[in-house]
Amino acid sequence: MIMERIYITDVAPRDGLQNQSVAVSTEDKFTLISKLVEAGIENAEVTSFVSPKAVPMMSDAAELFPKVQGAFPQLNSFVLVPNLKGLEKAHEAGVKEVAFVLCATEMMNQKNINMSLAQAIESTLQLIEESKRLNIRSRTYISVAFDCPYEGETPLPRVVELAKKVYEAGTDQIVIADTIGSAAPAQVTERLNAILKYIPAEKIVIHLHDTRGMAVANAWAALQCGIRWFDASVGGIGGCPFAPGAAGNMATEDLVLMAEQSGFDTGISLEKLLYAVDHAQQVLDKTLGGGSIKWLRQNVRATTTLNPKTLNF
Ligand code: HMG
Ligand code: MG
């Protein structure tokens, strides 16, 4: 039987690390990315070109990116940029894939990038245009697409409208983000189906945080809607410094286990992913891992890609 493929972008080096309290060296970030590549990760958000005052942890982007690109030319290495200055810096560093963030509420844009919603829309459309001119692929987040930590539930028609705008502007992927991890599967289904009336499933990525332990259930709901692109973060590390209450992202190992056991191929080795979790644990000096980590540590042994038939239940 040919297993259907799903695609994972590991955002741990950017979303996972941006909000940590301990300093992480460029070398340790590079090692984390190497371990992800060894595990079979083909897409990663490796850093962000943002104001070092806003996010000090990402201030080594211009040093880290060329090292990663040089060592892993096969990796689709996305970097997040918040404005034209960030795009220029990314272009200078040789970046070929960027991520833009358009928050769906007024307050979240103010907190995240110091712009109003109207300014953020205009800026994002300009960034998409400029990235096309520079021949740089882009993914555009619609952040707080479910709930906003400042404004409560985000109106669905606005989320649909913003997703349509960036799709029509020609961004390559639209990333629907549950920034504070407040969604449940029913809302994921409702919101994705509303968006899917206008945008094909292959253009959509779902980015889930796991604050309420529902990220994997939400990923399953997205799979049922036809979504095949997912963001996740190894060890479940993550959170936005400007979104209070945003806990870690969906753990990559949870997503891979759920998907493979449900008959989807991810191309990722769970055993090798555990080495990346180990490294992140050591660097961040805390216990990490998604809901499946205990089981994985006891059951995933010296096999490469997990074959559901060999699982030892
Ligand atoms: P500002 O203070 O309004 O900007 O910040 P500014 O233009 O006045 O510039 C202030 C200083 O930053 C200046 O330096 C600029 O040169 C510099 P100074 O003259 O003071 O020395 N600067 C930059 N430096 C490097 N790279 C740049 C850049 N731009 C300006 N790109 C700004 C506005 C957007 C810069 C700031 O608010 C910022 O950097 N924000 C980044 C926010 C961020 O990284 N948030 C986390 C990522 S979003 C997220 O996590 C959500 C996501 O995971 C999806 C989800 O879950 O929802 C993606
Ligand atoms: Mg996030």
JSON list of C-alpha atoms in Angstrom, two decimals, residues 23-135:
[
{"chain": "A", "resi": 23, "resn": "ALA", "atom": "CA", "xyz": [20.54, 32.01, 26.18]},
{"chain": "A", "resi": 24, "resn": "VAL", "atom": "CA", "xyz": [21.17, 29.46, 23.42]},
{"chain": "A", "resi": 25, "resn": "SER", "atom": "CA", "xyz": [24.43, 29.69, 21.47]},
{"chain": "A", "resi": 26, "resn": "THR", "atom": "CA", "xyz": [24.54, 29.76, 17.68]},
{"chain": "A", "resi": 27, "resn": "GLU", "atom": "CA", "xyz": [26.42, 26.46, 17.81]},
{"chain": "A", "resi": 28, "resn": "ASP", "atom": "CA", "xyz": [23.68, 24.80, 19.87]},
{"chain": "A", "resi": 29, "resn": "LYS", "atom": "CA", "xyz": [21.01, 26.11, 17.48]},
{"chain": "A", "resi": 30, "resn": "PHE", "atom": "CA", "xyz": [23.02, 24.69, 14.59]},
{"chain": "A", "resi": 31, "resn": "THR", "atom": "CA", "xyz": [23.30, 21.32, 16.36]},
{"chain": "A", "resi": 32, "resn": "LEU", "atom": "CA", "xyz": [19.54, 21.26, 16.95]},
{"chain": "A", "resi": 33, "resn": "ILE", "atom": "CA", "xyz": [18.91, 21.90, 13.26]},
{"chain": "A", "resi": 34, "resn": "SER", "atom": "CA", "xyz": [21.45, 19.17, 12.31]},
{"chain": "A", "resi": 35, "resn": "LYS", "atom": "CA", "xyz": [19.60, 16.69, 14.47]},
{"chain": "A", "resi": 36, "resn": "LEU", "atom": "CA", "xyz": [16.31, 17.63, 12.85]},
{"chain": "A", "resi": 37, "resn": "VAL", "atom": "CA", "xyz": [17.82, 17.12, 9.39]},
{"chain": "A", "resi": 38, "resn": "GLU", "atom": "CA", "xyz": [19.25, 13.76, 10.47]},
{"chain": "A", "resi": 39, "resn": "ALA", "atom": "CA", "xyz": [15.76, 12.76, 11.59]},
{"chain": "A", "resi": 40, "resn": "GLY", "atom": "CA", "xyz": [14.40, 13.50, 8.11]},
{"chain": "A", "resi": 41, "resn": "ILE", "atom": "CA", "xyz": [13.02, 17.02, 8.55]},
{"chain": "A", "resi": 42, "resn": "GLU", "atom": "CA", "xyz": [12.93, 18.65, 5.10]},
{"chain": "A", "resi": 43, "resn": "ASN", "atom": "CA", "xyz": [11.40, 22.02, 6.06]},
{"chain": "A", "resi": 44, "resn": "ALA", "atom": "CA", "xyz": [12.32, 24.17, 9.05]},
{"chain": "A", "resi": 45, "resn": "GLU", "atom": "CA", "xyz": [11.91, 27.70, 10.27]},
{"chain": "A", "resi": 46, "resn": "VAL", "atom": "CA", "xyz": [15.50, 28.24, 11.24]},
{"chain": "A", "resi": 47, "resn": "THR", "atom": "CA", "xyz": [15.53, 31.79, 12.62]},
{"chain": "A", "resi": 48, "resn": "SER", "atom": "CA", "xyz": [14.02, 35.26, 12.24]},
{"chain": "A", "resi": 49, "resn": "PHE", "atom": "CA", "xyz": [15.39, 38.59, 11.04]},
{"chain": "A", "resi": 50, "resn": "VAL", "atom": "CA", "xyz": [13.64, 40.76, 13.62]},
{"chain": "A", "resi": 51, "resn": "SER", "atom": "CA", "xyz": [14.64, 43.63, 15.87]},
{"chain": "A", "resi": 52, "resn": "PRO", "atom": "CA", "xyz": [17.22, 42.30, 18.36]},
{"chain": "A", "resi": 53, "resn": "LYS", "atom": "CA", "xyz": [15.58, 44.52, 20.96]},
{"chain": "A", "resi": 54, "resn": "ALA", "atom": "CA", "xyz": [12.21, 42.82, 20.38]},
{"chain": "A", "resi": 55, "resn": "VAL", "atom": "CA", "xyz": [13.56, 39.23, 20.34]},
{"chain": "A", "resi": 56, "resn": "PRO", "atom": "CA", "xyz": [17.16, 39.03, 21.57]},
{"chain": "A", "resi": 57, "resn": "MET", "atom": "CA", "xyz": [17.31, 35.25, 21.08]},
{"chain": "A", "resi": 58, "resn": "MET", "atom": "CA", "xyz": [17.18, 35.67, 17.29]},
{"chain": "A", "resi": 59, "resn": "SER", "atom": "CA", "xyz": [19.92, 38.29, 17.05]},
{"chain": "A", "resi": 60, "resn": "ASP", "atom": "CA", "xyz": [22.41, 35.82, 15.52]},
{"chain": "A", "resi": 61, "resn": "ALA", "atom": "CA", "xyz": [20.26, 35.22, 12.40]},
{"chain": "A", "resi": 62, "resn": "ALA", "atom": "CA", "xyz": [22.84, 36.58, 9.96]},
{"chain": "A", "resi": 63, "resn": "GLU", "atom": "CA", "xyz": [25.47, 34.26, 11.44]},
{"chain": "A", "resi": 64, "resn": "LEU", "atom": "CA", "xyz": [23.30, 31.15, 11.81]},
{"chain": "A", "resi": 65, "resn": "PHE", "atom": "CA", "xyz": [21.50, 31.19, 8.46]},
{"chain": "A", "resi": 66, "resn": "PRO", "atom": "CA", "xyz": [24.58, 30.86, 6.15]},
{"chain": "A", "resi": 67, "resn": "LYS", "atom": "CA", "xyz": [25.94, 28.04, 8.32]},
{"chain": "A", "resi": 68, "resn": "VAL", "atom": "CA", "xyz": [22.66, 26.15, 8.02]},
{"chain": "A", "resi": 69, "resn": "GLN", "atom": "CA", "xyz": [22.30, 26.79, 4.31]},
{"chain": "A", "resi": 70, "resn": "GLY", "atom": "CA", "xyz": [25.91, 25.77, 3.66]},
{"chain": "A", "resi": 71, "resn": "ALA", "atom": "CA", "xyz": [25.64, 22.55, 5.65]},
{"chain": "A", "resi": 72, "resn": "PHE", "atom": "CA", "xyz": [22.13, 21.53, 4.54]},
{"chain": "A", "resi": 73, "resn": "PRO", "atom": "CA", "xyz": [21.38, 22.81, 1.04]},
{"chain": "A", "resi": 74, "resn": "GLN", "atom": "CA", "xyz": [18.59, 20.20, 0.79]},
{"chain": "A", "resi": 75, "resn": "LEU", "atom": "CA", "xyz": [16.70, 21.74, 3.75]},
{"chain": "A", "resi": 76, "resn": "ASN", "atom": "CA", "xyz": [13.98, 24.28, 2.94]},
{"chain": "A", "resi": 77, "resn": "SER", "atom": "CA", "xyz": [15.20, 26.86, 5.45]},
{"chain": "A", "resi": 78, "resn": "PHE", "atom": "CA", "xyz": [12.50, 29.44, 6.14]},
{"chain": "A", "resi": 79, "resn": "VAL", "atom": "CA", "xyz": [13.22, 32.60, 8.12]},
{"chain": "A", "resi": 80, "resn": "LEU", "atom": "CA", "xyz": [10.56, 34.82, 9.64]},
{"chain": "A", "resi": 81, "resn": "VAL", "atom": "CA", "xyz": [10.68, 38.52, 8.73]},
{"chain": "A", "resi": 82, "resn": "PRO", "atom": "CA", "xyz": [8.39, 41.18, 10.20]},
{"chain": "A", "resi": 83, "resn": "ASN", "atom": "CA", "xyz": [9.05, 44.09, 7.81]},
{"chain": "A", "resi": 84, "resn": "LEU", "atom": "CA", "xyz": [10.91, 45.23, 4.69]},
{"chain": "A", "resi": 85, "resn": "LYS", "atom": "CA", "xyz": [14.09, 45.72, 6.67]},
{"chain": "A", "resi": 86, "resn": "GLY", "atom": "CA", "xyz": [13.95, 42.06, 7.70]},
{"chain": "A", "resi": 87, "resn": "LEU", "atom": "CA", "xyz": [13.32, 40.98, 4.12]},
{"chain": "A", "resi": 88, "resn": "GLU", "atom": "CA", "xyz": [16.32, 43.01, 2.91]},
{"chain": "A", "resi": 89, "resn": "LYS", "atom": "CA", "xyz": [18.55, 41.47, 5.56]},
{"chain": "A", "resi": 90, "resn": "ALA", "atom": "CA", "xyz": [17.28, 37.99, 4.72]},
{"chain": "A", "resi": 91, "resn": "HIS", "atom": "CA", "xyz": [17.90, 38.58, 1.01]},
{"chain": "A", "resi": 92, "resn": "GLU", "atom": "CA", "xyz": [21.44, 39.78, 1.73]},
{"chain": "A", "resi": 93, "resn": "ALA", "atom": "CA", "xyz": [22.05, 36.57, 3.72]},
{"chain": "A", "resi": 94, "resn": "GLY", "atom": "CA", "xyz": [20.94, 34.46, 0.74]},
{"chain": "A", "resi": 95, "resn": "VAL", "atom": "CA", "xyz": [17.55, 33.39, 2.11]},
{"chain": "A", "resi": 96, "resn": "LYS", "atom": "CA", "xyz": [15.26, 31.74, -0.45]},
{"chain": "A", "resi": 97, "resn": "GLU", "atom": "CA", "xyz": [12.20, 31.12, 1.76]},
{"chain": "A", "resi": 98, "resn": "VAL", "atom": "CA", "xyz": [10.59, 33.55, 4.18]},
{"chain": "A", "resi": 99, "resn": "ALA", "atom": "CA", "xyz": [7.64, 33.66, 6.56]},
{"chain": "A", "resi": 100, "resn": "PHE", "atom": "CA", "xyz": [5.52, 36.78, 7.12]},
{"chain": "A", "resi": 101, "resn": "VAL", "atom": "CA", "xyz": [3.13, 37.29, 10.04]},
{"chain": "A", "resi": 102, "resn": "LEU", "atom": "CA", "xyz": [-0.22, 39.02, 9.68]},
{"chain": "A", "resi": 103, "resn": "CYS", "atom": "CA", "xyz": [-2.12, 38.98, 12.95]},
{"chain": "A", "resi": 104, "resn": "ALA", "atom": "CA", "xyz": [-5.89, 38.99, 12.55]},
{"chain": "A", "resi": 105, "resn": "THR", "atom": "CA", "xyz": [-6.57, 41.50, 15.35]},
{"chain": "A", "resi": 106, "resn": "GLU", "atom": "CA", "xyz": [-5.68, 45.11, 16.00]},
{"chain": "A", "resi": 107, "resn": "MET", "atom": "CA", "xyz": [-4.02, 44.59, 19.38]},
{"chain": "A", "resi": 108, "resn": "MET", "atom": "CA", "xyz": [-1.97, 41.57, 18.40]},
{"chain": "A", "resi": 109, "resn": "ASN", "atom": "CA", "xyz": [-0.38, 43.48, 15.51]},
{"chain": "A", "resi": 110, "resn": "GLN", "atom": "CA", "xyz": [0.38, 46.37, 17.85]},
{"chain": "A", "resi": 111, "resn": "LYS", "atom": "CA", "xyz": [2.07, 44.09, 20.34]},
{"chain": "A", "resi": 112, "resn": "ASN", "atom": "CA", "xyz": [3.91, 41.95, 17.82]},
{"chain": "A", "resi": 113, "resn": "ILE", "atom": "CA", "xyz": [5.13, 44.42, 15.20]},
{"chain": "A", "resi": 114, "resn": "ASN", "atom": "CA", "xyz": [4.02, 47.85, 16.44]},
{"chain": "A", "resi": 115, "resn": "MET", "atom": "CA", "xyz": [1.55, 48.33, 13.57]},
{"chain": "A", "resi": 116, "resn": "SER", "atom": "CA", "xyz": [-2.22, 48.71, 13.34]},
{"chain": "A", "resi": 117, "resn": "LEU", "atom": "CA", "xyz": [-4.18, 45.98, 11.56]},
{"chain": "A", "resi": 118, "resn": "ALA", "atom": "CA", "xyz": [-4.57, 48.23, 8.49]},
{"chain": "A", "resi": 119, "resn": "GLN", "atom": "CA", "xyz": [-0.84, 48.97, 8.43]},
{"chain": "A", "resi": 120, "resn": "ALA", "atom": "CA", "xyz": [-0.02, 45.28, 8.91]},
{"chain": "A", "resi": 121, "resn": "ILE", "atom": "CA", "xyz": [-2.23, 44.31, 5.95]},
{"chain": "A", "resi": 122, "resn": "GLU", "atom": "CA", "xyz": [-0.59, 46.90, 3.72]},
{"chain": "A", "resi": 123, "resn": "SER", "atom": "CA", "xyz": [2.89, 45.91, 4.90]},
{"chain": "A", "resi": 124, "resn": "THR", "atom": "CA", "xyz": [2.22, 42.17, 4.36]},
{"chain": "A", "resi": 125, "resn": "LEU", "atom": "CA", "xyz": [0.94, 42.72, 0.82]},
{"chain": "A", "resi": 126, "resn": "GLN", "atom": "CA", "xyz": [4.01, 44.81, 0.09]},
{"chain": "A", "resi": 127, "resn": "LEU", "atom": "CA", "xyz": [6.27, 42.10, 1.54]},
{"chain": "A", "resi": 128, "resn": "ILE", "atom": "CA", "xyz": [4.62, 39.44, -0.63]},
{"chain": "A", "resi": 129, "resn": "GLU", "atom": "CA", "xyz": [5.08, 41.62, -3.71]},
{"chain": "A", "resi": 130, "resn": "GLU", "atom": "CA", "xyz": [8.71, 42.33, -2.89]},
{"chain": "A", "resi": 131, "resn": "SER", "atom": "CA", "xyz": [9.50, 38.68, -2.16]},
{"chain": "A", "resi": 132, "resn": "LYS", "atom": "CA", "xyz": [8.10, 37.69, -5.56]},
{"chain": "A", "resi": 133, "resn": "ARG", "atom": "CA", "xyz": [10.28, 40.34, -7.21]},
{"chain": "A", "resi": 134, "resn": "LEU", "atom": "CA", "xyz": [13.30, 38.90, -5.37]},
{"chain": "A", "resi": 135, "resn": "ASN", "atom": "CA", "xyz": [12.32, 35.35, -6.34]}
]
